[in-house]
mmCIF file of C-alpha atoms in Angstrom:
data_model
loop_
_atom_site.group_PDB
_atom_site.id
_atom_site.type_symbol
_atom_site.label_atom_id
_atom_site.label_comp_id
_atom_site.label_asym_id
_atom_site.label_seq_id
_atom_site.Cartn_x
_atom_site.Cartn_y
_atom_site.Cartn_z
ATOM 1 C CA MET A 120 76.884 185.821 65.481
ATOM 2 C CA THR A 121 80.213 183.966 64.908
ATOM 3 C CA SER A 122 83.626 184.780 66.017
ATOM 4 C CA ARG A 123 87.028 183.167 64.545
ATOM 5 C CA ASP A 124 90.020 182.964 67.027
ATOM 6 C CA ALA A 125 93.533 184.138 66.587
ATOM 7 C CA GLN A 126 94.506 180.779 65.342
ATOM 8 C CA GLY A 127 92.121 180.820 62.513
ATOM 9 C CA GLU A 128 90.041 177.952 63.687
ATOM 10 C CA ALA A 129 86.697 177.560 62.663
ATOM 11 C CA PRO A 130 84.133 180.131 63.714
ATOM 12 C CA ARG A 131 82.319 179.508 66.671
ATOM 13 C CA THR A 132 78.636 180.771 67.601
ATOM 14 C CA VAL A 133 78.381 183.589 70.120
ATOM 15 C CA THR A 134 74.922 184.431 71.694
ATOM 16 C CA GLU A 135 74.949 188.225 72.710
ATOM 17 C CA LEU A 136 72.589 189.690 75.026
ATOM 18 C CA PRO A 137 70.106 192.619 73.813
ATOM 19 C CA PRO A 138 71.358 196.064 75.502
ATOM 20 C CA GLY A 139 70.016 196.864 78.801
ATOM 21 C CA ILE A 140 70.709 193.253 80.000
ATOM 22 C CA ALA A 141 74.475 193.189 80.279
ATOM 23 C CA PRO A 142 76.724 196.213 81.350
ATOM 24 C CA ALA A 143 79.109 197.719 78.980
ATOM 25 C CA VAL A 144 82.736 197.661 80.009
ATOM 26 C CA ILE A 145 84.603 201.070 79.537
ATOM 27 C CA LEU A 146 88.395 201.281 79.429
ATOM 28 C CA VAL A 147 89.805 204.647 79.926
ATOM 29 C CA GLU A 148 92.993 205.296 78.241
ATOM 30 C CA PRO A 149 94.325 201.559 78.073
ATOM 31 C CA GLN A 150 97.855 201.412 76.876
ATOM 32 C CA LEU A 151 98.694 197.852 76.087
ATOM 33 C CA ALA A 152 97.242 195.750 73.417
ATOM 34 C CA GLU A 153 97.454 192.646 75.767
ATOM 35 C CA ASN A 154 95.293 194.228 78.333
ATOM 36 C CA ILE A 155 92.544 195.033 75.956
ATOM 37 C CA GLY A 156 92.624 191.671 74.375
ATOM 38 C CA MET A 157 92.628 189.988 77.677
ATOM 39 C CA THR A 158 89.841 192.117 78.566
ATOM 40 C CA ALA A 159 87.738 190.973 75.708
ATOM 41 C CA ARG A 160 88.609 187.420 76.540
ATOM 42 C CA ALA A 161 87.468 187.941 80.229
ATOM 43 C CA MET A 162 84.453 189.704 78.915
ATOM 44 C CA ALA A 163 83.454 186.790 76.657
ATOM 45 C CA ASN A 164 83.920 184.328 79.314
ATOM 46 C CA PHE A 165 81.022 185.649 81.388
ATOM 47 C CA GLY A 166 78.593 186.724 78.445
ATOM 48 C CA LEU A 167 79.623 190.426 78.171
ATOM 49 C CA SER A 168 80.229 191.619 74.762
ATOM 50 C CA GLU A 169 79.984 195.671 74.817
ATOM 51 C CA LEU A 170 83.488 197.326 74.774
ATOM 52 C CA ARG A 171 83.962 201.066 74.631
ATOM 53 C CA LEU A 172 87.355 202.373 74.617
ATOM 54 C CA VAL A 173 88.206 206.031 75.740
ATOM 55 C CA ASN A 174 91.230 207.229 73.890
ATOM 56 C CA PRO A 175 93.289 204.442 73.679
ATOM 57 C CA LYS A 176 97.130 205.191 73.897
ATOM 58 C CA ASN A 177 98.767 204.936 70.505
ATOM 59 C CA GLY A 178 95.500 204.506 68.406
ATOM 60 C CA TRP A 179 93.299 201.632 67.317
ATOM 61 C CA PRO A 180 93.419 199.040 66.313
ATOM 62 C CA LYS A 181 96.583 197.701 68.284
ATOM 63 C CA LYS A 182 98.800 195.271 66.897
ATOM 64 C CA GLY A 183 98.572 192.012 69.016
ATOM 65 C CA VAL A 184 95.154 192.708 70.435
ATOM 66 C CA ARG A 185 93.360 189.859 68.660
ATOM 67 C CA GLU A 186 95.971 187.409 69.528
ATOM 68 C CA ALA A 187 95.570 188.430 73.136
ATOM 69 C CA ALA A 188 91.740 188.200 73.011
ATOM 70 C CA SER A 189 92.096 184.055 72.295
ATOM 71 C CA GLY A 190 89.193 184.153 70.188
ATOM 72 C CA ALA A 191 87.086 186.558 71.558
ATOM 73 C CA THR A 192 87.232 188.830 68.418
ATOM 74 C CA HIS A 193 83.505 189.518 68.374
ATOM 75 C CA VAL A 194 84.007 191.827 71.399
ATOM 76 C CA LEU A 195 87.124 193.584 69.655
ATOM 77 C CA ASP A 196 85.096 193.955 66.369
ATOM 78 C CA ARG A 197 82.215 195.736 68.078
ATOM 79 C CA ALA A 198 84.226 197.951 70.315
ATOM 80 C CA THR A 199 83.455 201.750 70.087
ATOM 81 C CA ILE A 200 86.123 204.530 70.225
ATOM 82 C CA HIS A 201 85.438 207.721 72.473
ATOM 83 C CA GLY A 202 87.054 210.822 72.839
ATOM 84 C CA SER A 203 86.220 211.395 76.483
ATOM 85 C CA VAL A 204 84.610 209.709 79.569
ATOM 86 C CA ALA A 205 81.850 211.919 79.219
ATOM 87 C CA GLU A 206 81.230 210.919 75.670
ATOM 88 C CA ALA A 207 81.565 207.160 76.628
ATOM 89 C CA ILE A 208 78.852 207.172 79.157
ATOM 90 C CA ALA A 209 76.508 209.969 77.362
ATOM 91 C CA ASP A 210 73.758 207.231 76.619
ATOM 92 C CA LEU A 211 73.797 205.404 79.912
ATOM 93 C CA THR A 212 71.497 205.781 82.952
ATOM 94 C CA PHE A 213 73.953 204.156 85.629
ATOM 95 C CA VAL A 214 77.682 203.915 85.917
ATOM 96 C CA LEU A 215 79.939 202.201 88.290
ATOM 97 C CA ALA A 216 83.740 203.417 88.605
ATOM 98 C CA THR A 217 86.239 200.754 89.815
ATOM 99 C CA THR A 218 89.000 202.060 92.066
ATOM 100 C CA ALA A 219 91.417 200.501 94.645
ATOM 101 C CA ARG A 220 91.795 203.936 96.537
ATOM 102 C CA GLU A 221 89.308 205.889 98.571
ATOM 103 C CA ARG A 222 88.686 209.088 96.854
ATOM 104 C CA GLY A 223 86.911 211.332 99.546
ATOM 105 C CA GLN A 224 83.875 211.569 97.302
ATOM 106 C CA MET A 225 80.368 210.860 99.042
ATOM 107 C CA LYS A 226 79.631 207.989 96.890
ATOM 108 C CA ARG A 227 78.064 204.569 97.640
ATOM 109 C CA VAL A 228 80.945 201.766 97.684
ATOM 110 C CA PHE A 229 80.178 198.397 96.463
ATOM 111 C CA ALA A 230 81.830 195.024 96.627
ATOM 112 C CA PRO A 231 81.481 193.598 93.115
ATOM 113 C CA GLU A 232 78.648 191.154 94.488
ATOM 114 C CA ASP A 233 76.874 194.060 95.492
ATOM 115 C CA GLY A 234 77.660 196.341 92.723
ATOM 116 C CA MET A 235 76.480 193.629 90.243
ATOM 117 C CA ALA A 236 73.277 193.028 92.023
ATOM 118 C CA GLU A 237 72.692 196.666 91.667
ATOM 119 C CA LEU A 238 73.119 196.488 88.008
ATOM 120 C CA VAL A 239 70.858 193.503 87.405
ATOM 121 C CA ALA A 240 68.139 195.335 89.742
ATOM 122 C CA ARG A 241 68.262 197.937 87.019
ATOM 123 C CA GLU A 242 67.909 195.559 83.942
ATOM 124 C CA GLY A 243 66.446 197.208 81.196
ATOM 125 C CA GLN A 244 68.735 200.455 81.575
ATOM 126 C CA ARG A 245 71.823 201.040 79.841
ATOM 127 C CA CYS A 246 74.559 200.447 82.717
ATOM 128 C CA ALA A 247 78.253 200.277 82.552
ATOM 129 C CA VAL A 248 81.509 199.527 84.725
ATOM 130 C CA MET A 249 84.380 201.853 84.103
ATOM 131 C CA PHE A 250 88.066 200.836 84.595
ATOM 132 C CA GLY A 251 91.095 203.112 84.603
ATOM 133 C CA ARG A 252 94.667 203.114 83.292
ATOM 134 C CA GLU A 253 96.984 200.440 83.859
ATOM 135 C CA ARG A 254 99.319 202.621 86.267
ATOM 136 C CA VAL A 255 97.089 205.116 87.753
ATOM 137 C CA GLY A 256 93.547 204.137 87.424
ATOM 138 C CA LEU A 257 90.672 206.827 86.988
ATOM 139 C CA THR A 258 91.199 210.289 87.890
ATOM 140 C CA ASN A 259 88.841 211.841 90.649
ATOM 141 C CA ASP A 260 87.293 213.735 87.924
ATOM 142 C CA GLU A 261 86.380 210.647 86.100
ATOM 143 C CA VAL A 262 85.033 209.029 89.183
ATOM 144 C CA SER A 263 82.898 211.955 90.139
ATOM 145 C CA LEU A 264 80.827 211.265 86.783
ATOM 146 C CA ALA A 265 79.918 207.631 88.089
ATOM 147 C CA ASP A 266 76.868 206.826 90.376
ATOM 148 C CA ALA A 267 78.939 204.770 92.646
ATOM 149 C CA ILE A 268 82.088 202.914 93.045
ATOM 150 C CA VAL A 269 83.129 199.326 93.003
ATOM 151 C CA THR A 270 86.245 198.351 94.812
ATOM 152 C CA PHE A 271 87.649 194.651 95.368
ATOM 153 C CA PRO A 272 88.303 193.293 98.941
ATOM 154 C CA VAL A 273 92.010 192.523 97.929
ATOM 155 C CA SER A 274 95.121 192.164 100.405
ATOM 156 C CA PRO A 275 96.114 195.424 101.708
ATOM 157 C CA ASP A 276 99.666 194.262 101.205
ATOM 158 C CA PHE A 277 99.073 193.758 97.647
ATOM 159 C CA PRO A 278 96.086 195.482 96.282
ATOM 160 C CA SER A 279 97.234 196.037 92.631
ATOM 161 C CA LEU A 280 95.015 194.276 89.965
ATOM 162 C CA ASN A 281 95.816 193.725 86.525
ATOM 163 C CA LEU A 282 93.144 195.536 84.148
ATOM 164 C CA ALA A 283 91.817 192.157 82.716
ATOM 165 C CA GLN A 284 91.889 190.657 86.042
ATOM 166 C CA ALA A 285 89.617 193.447 87.395
ATOM 167 C CA VAL A 286 87.229 192.888 84.399
ATOM 168 C CA LEU A 287 87.189 189.233 85.115
ATOM 169 C CA LEU A 288 86.058 189.547 88.536
ATOM 170 C CA ILE A 289 83.463 191.866 87.655
ATOM 171 C CA GLY A 290 82.248 189.607 84.817
ATOM 172 C CA TYR A 291 82.050 186.498 87.155
ATOM 173 C CA ALA A 292 80.221 188.802 89.945
ATOM 174 C CA TRP A 293 77.643 189.996 87.174
ATOM 175 C CA ARG A 294 77.011 186.297 86.035
ATOM 176 C CA GLN A 295 76.414 185.381 89.343
ATOM 177 C CA ALA A 296 74.132 188.171 90.343
ATOM 178 C CA SER A 297 72.299 187.722 87.043
ATOM 179 C CA GLY A 298 71.380 183.950 87.686
ATOM 180 C CA ARG A 299 73.373 182.993 84.505
ATOM 181 C CA ALA A 300 76.134 181.083 86.494
ATOM 182 C CA ARG A 301 75.445 177.819 85.673
ATOM 183 C CA LEU A 302 78.184 175.050 85.660
ATOM 184 C CA PRO A 303 78.931 173.521 82.302
ATOM 185 C CA PHE A 304 78.657 169.765 83.440
ATOM 186 C CA SER A 305 77.575 168.534 86.657
ATOM 187 C CA GLY A 306 79.512 165.203 87.277
ATOM 188 C CA GLU A 307 76.151 163.255 87.951
ATOM 189 C CA LEU A 308 76.422 159.570 87.672
ATOM 190 C CA LEU A 309 75.882 157.939 84.344
ATOM 191 C CA SER A 310 75.256 154.420 85.920
ATOM 192 C CA PRO A 311 72.193 154.251 88.336
ATOM 193 C CA PRO A 312 73.037 153.264 92.122
ATOM 194 C CA ALA A 313 73.469 149.412 92.417
ATOM 195 C CA THR A 314 70.525 147.379 93.821
ATOM 196 C CA ARG A 315 70.720 145.303 96.814
ATOM 197 C CA GLU A 316 70.634 142.127 94.538
ATOM 198 C CA ALA A 317 73.633 143.189 92.657
ATOM 199 C CA LEU A 318 75.419 144.144 95.954
ATOM 200 C CA ILE A 319 74.646 140.781 97.635
ATOM 201 C CA ALA A 320 76.043 139.150 94.343
ATOM 202 C CA LEU A 321 79.072 141.076 94.955
ATOM 203 C CA PHE A 322 79.372 140.212 98.179
ATOM 204 C CA GLY A 323 79.132 136.552 97.430
ATOM 205 C CA SER A 324 81.689 136.509 94.540
ATOM 206 C CA LEU A 325 84.146 138.450 96.615
ATOM 207 C CA GLU A 326 83.919 136.175 99.910
ATOM 208 C CA THR A 327 84.128 133.037 97.687
ATOM 209 C CA ALA A 328 87.051 134.564 96.037
ATOM 210 C CA LEU A 329 88.835 135.291 99.419
ATOM 211 C CA ASP A 330 87.751 132.154 100.705
ATOM 212 C CA ALA A 331 89.568 130.106 97.961
ATOM 213 C CA ALA A 332 92.813 132.488 98.412
ATOM 214 C CA LYS A 333 92.283 131.545 102.389
ATOM 215 C CA PHE A 334 92.249 135.282 103.185
ATOM 216 C CA TYR A 335 90.224 134.890 106.136
ATOM 217 C CA PRO A 336 91.662 133.660 109.589
ATOM 218 C CA PRO A 337 88.981 131.015 110.671
ATOM 219 C CA GLU A 338 88.001 132.532 113.949
ATOM 220 C CA LYS A 339 87.562 136.249 112.202
ATOM 221 C CA ARG A 340 86.133 135.349 109.088
ATOM 222 C CA ASP A 341 82.611 136.574 109.600
ATOM 223 C CA ILE A 342 83.810 139.680 111.302
ATOM 224 C CA ILE A 343 86.056 140.619 108.390
ATOM 225 C CA ALA A 344 83.378 139.717 105.648
ATOM 226 C CA ARG A 345 80.931 142.022 107.556
ATOM 227 C CA ASN A 346 83.474 145.127 107.898
ATOM 228 C CA MET A 347 84.031 144.686 104.065
ATOM 229 C CA ARG A 348 80.510 144.675 103.334
ATOM 230 C CA ASP A 349 80.294 147.953 105.342
ATOM 231 C CA MET A 350 83.257 149.181 103.291
ATOM 232 C CA LEU A 351 81.617 148.887 100.004
ATOM 233 C CA HIS A 352 78.173 150.154 101.225
ATOM 234 C CA ARG A 353 80.145 153.188 102.185
ATOM 235 C CA MET A 354 81.342 153.393 98.652
ATOM 236 C CA SER A 355 77.931 154.045 97.257
ATOM 237 C CA LEU A 356 78.579 151.748 94.382
ATOM 238 C CA THR A 357 76.827 152.203 90.968
ATOM 239 C CA GLU A 358 75.263 149.301 88.770
ATOM 240 C CA GLN A 359 78.689 149.701 86.541
ATOM 241 C CA ASP A 360 80.895 149.799 89.468
ATOM 242 C CA VAL A 361 79.411 146.272 90.539
ATOM 243 C CA ARG A 362 80.044 144.977 87.261
ATOM 244 C CA THR A 363 83.572 146.274 86.956
ATOM 245 C CA PHE A 364 84.382 144.785 90.307
ATOM 246 C CA ARG A 365 82.583 141.472 89.543
ATOM 247 C CA GLY A 366 84.608 141.244 86.189
ATOM 248 C CA ALA A 367 88.044 141.886 88.168
ATOM 249 C CA LEU A 368 87.190 139.080 90.243
ATOM 250 C CA ARG A 369 86.391 136.617 87.663
ATOM 251 C CA ALA A 370 89.971 137.868 85.907
ATOM 252 C CA LEU A 371 91.671 137.314 89.052
ATOM 253 C CA THR A 372 89.987 133.878 89.990
ATOM 254 C CA ARG A 373 90.137 132.518 86.359
ATOM 255 C CA LYS A 374 92.134 129.291 85.976
ATOM 256 C CA GLY A 375 95.586 129.996 84.656
ATOM 257 C CA GLY A 376 95.267 133.502 85.569
#
């Protein structure tokens, strides 16, 4: 499918995973349009697309939500509205509830990485991660409807997470656990490593230029030359690097330069 961002730029192609692969994200009574929009953006960053909203405050859709999504409008366009948590999770087989507080309930407690590994192991089932209200989170009754809890190893001095930040952490952990966390570029060398022949030619050009400039003290010429060769070896030069160095040397030694 395609999605057009808030600034009206050209549509982009969005590849959505079939149901049962990626978990749904459930927001319970979210209040701020900015938080819902940024949640959609965080979901799209990591390939999540199914958003379920339980009784969003002040109705739906909200003014400003699409702008806050920064182009992740495909998530918002498909969002479903539910009257209760029970309704939102009715078709699911496994639900994780996020909370920053110990609830005194006999449930398994996962870190994000372990929780998402549990969801990946249930691939083919309908699963979701549930997030609570901006100010007070989920109620104990809502947590009791989940199979297990996910909590974040935040600093005890400041444990509060923004709603979209929590979704972002879950999305990242899910992408890692599912094996989809591939870097968009590698930084690999575009030029092959320099051959010994090319390096020896560079050494010759450099040492000839330094001789002409009377750089070497006569009694230390060979020692300094060997040290400089070792330095260049440590740089693991590519063929392009050698060509660039030799071009620079030619420019410096050219008559009239």
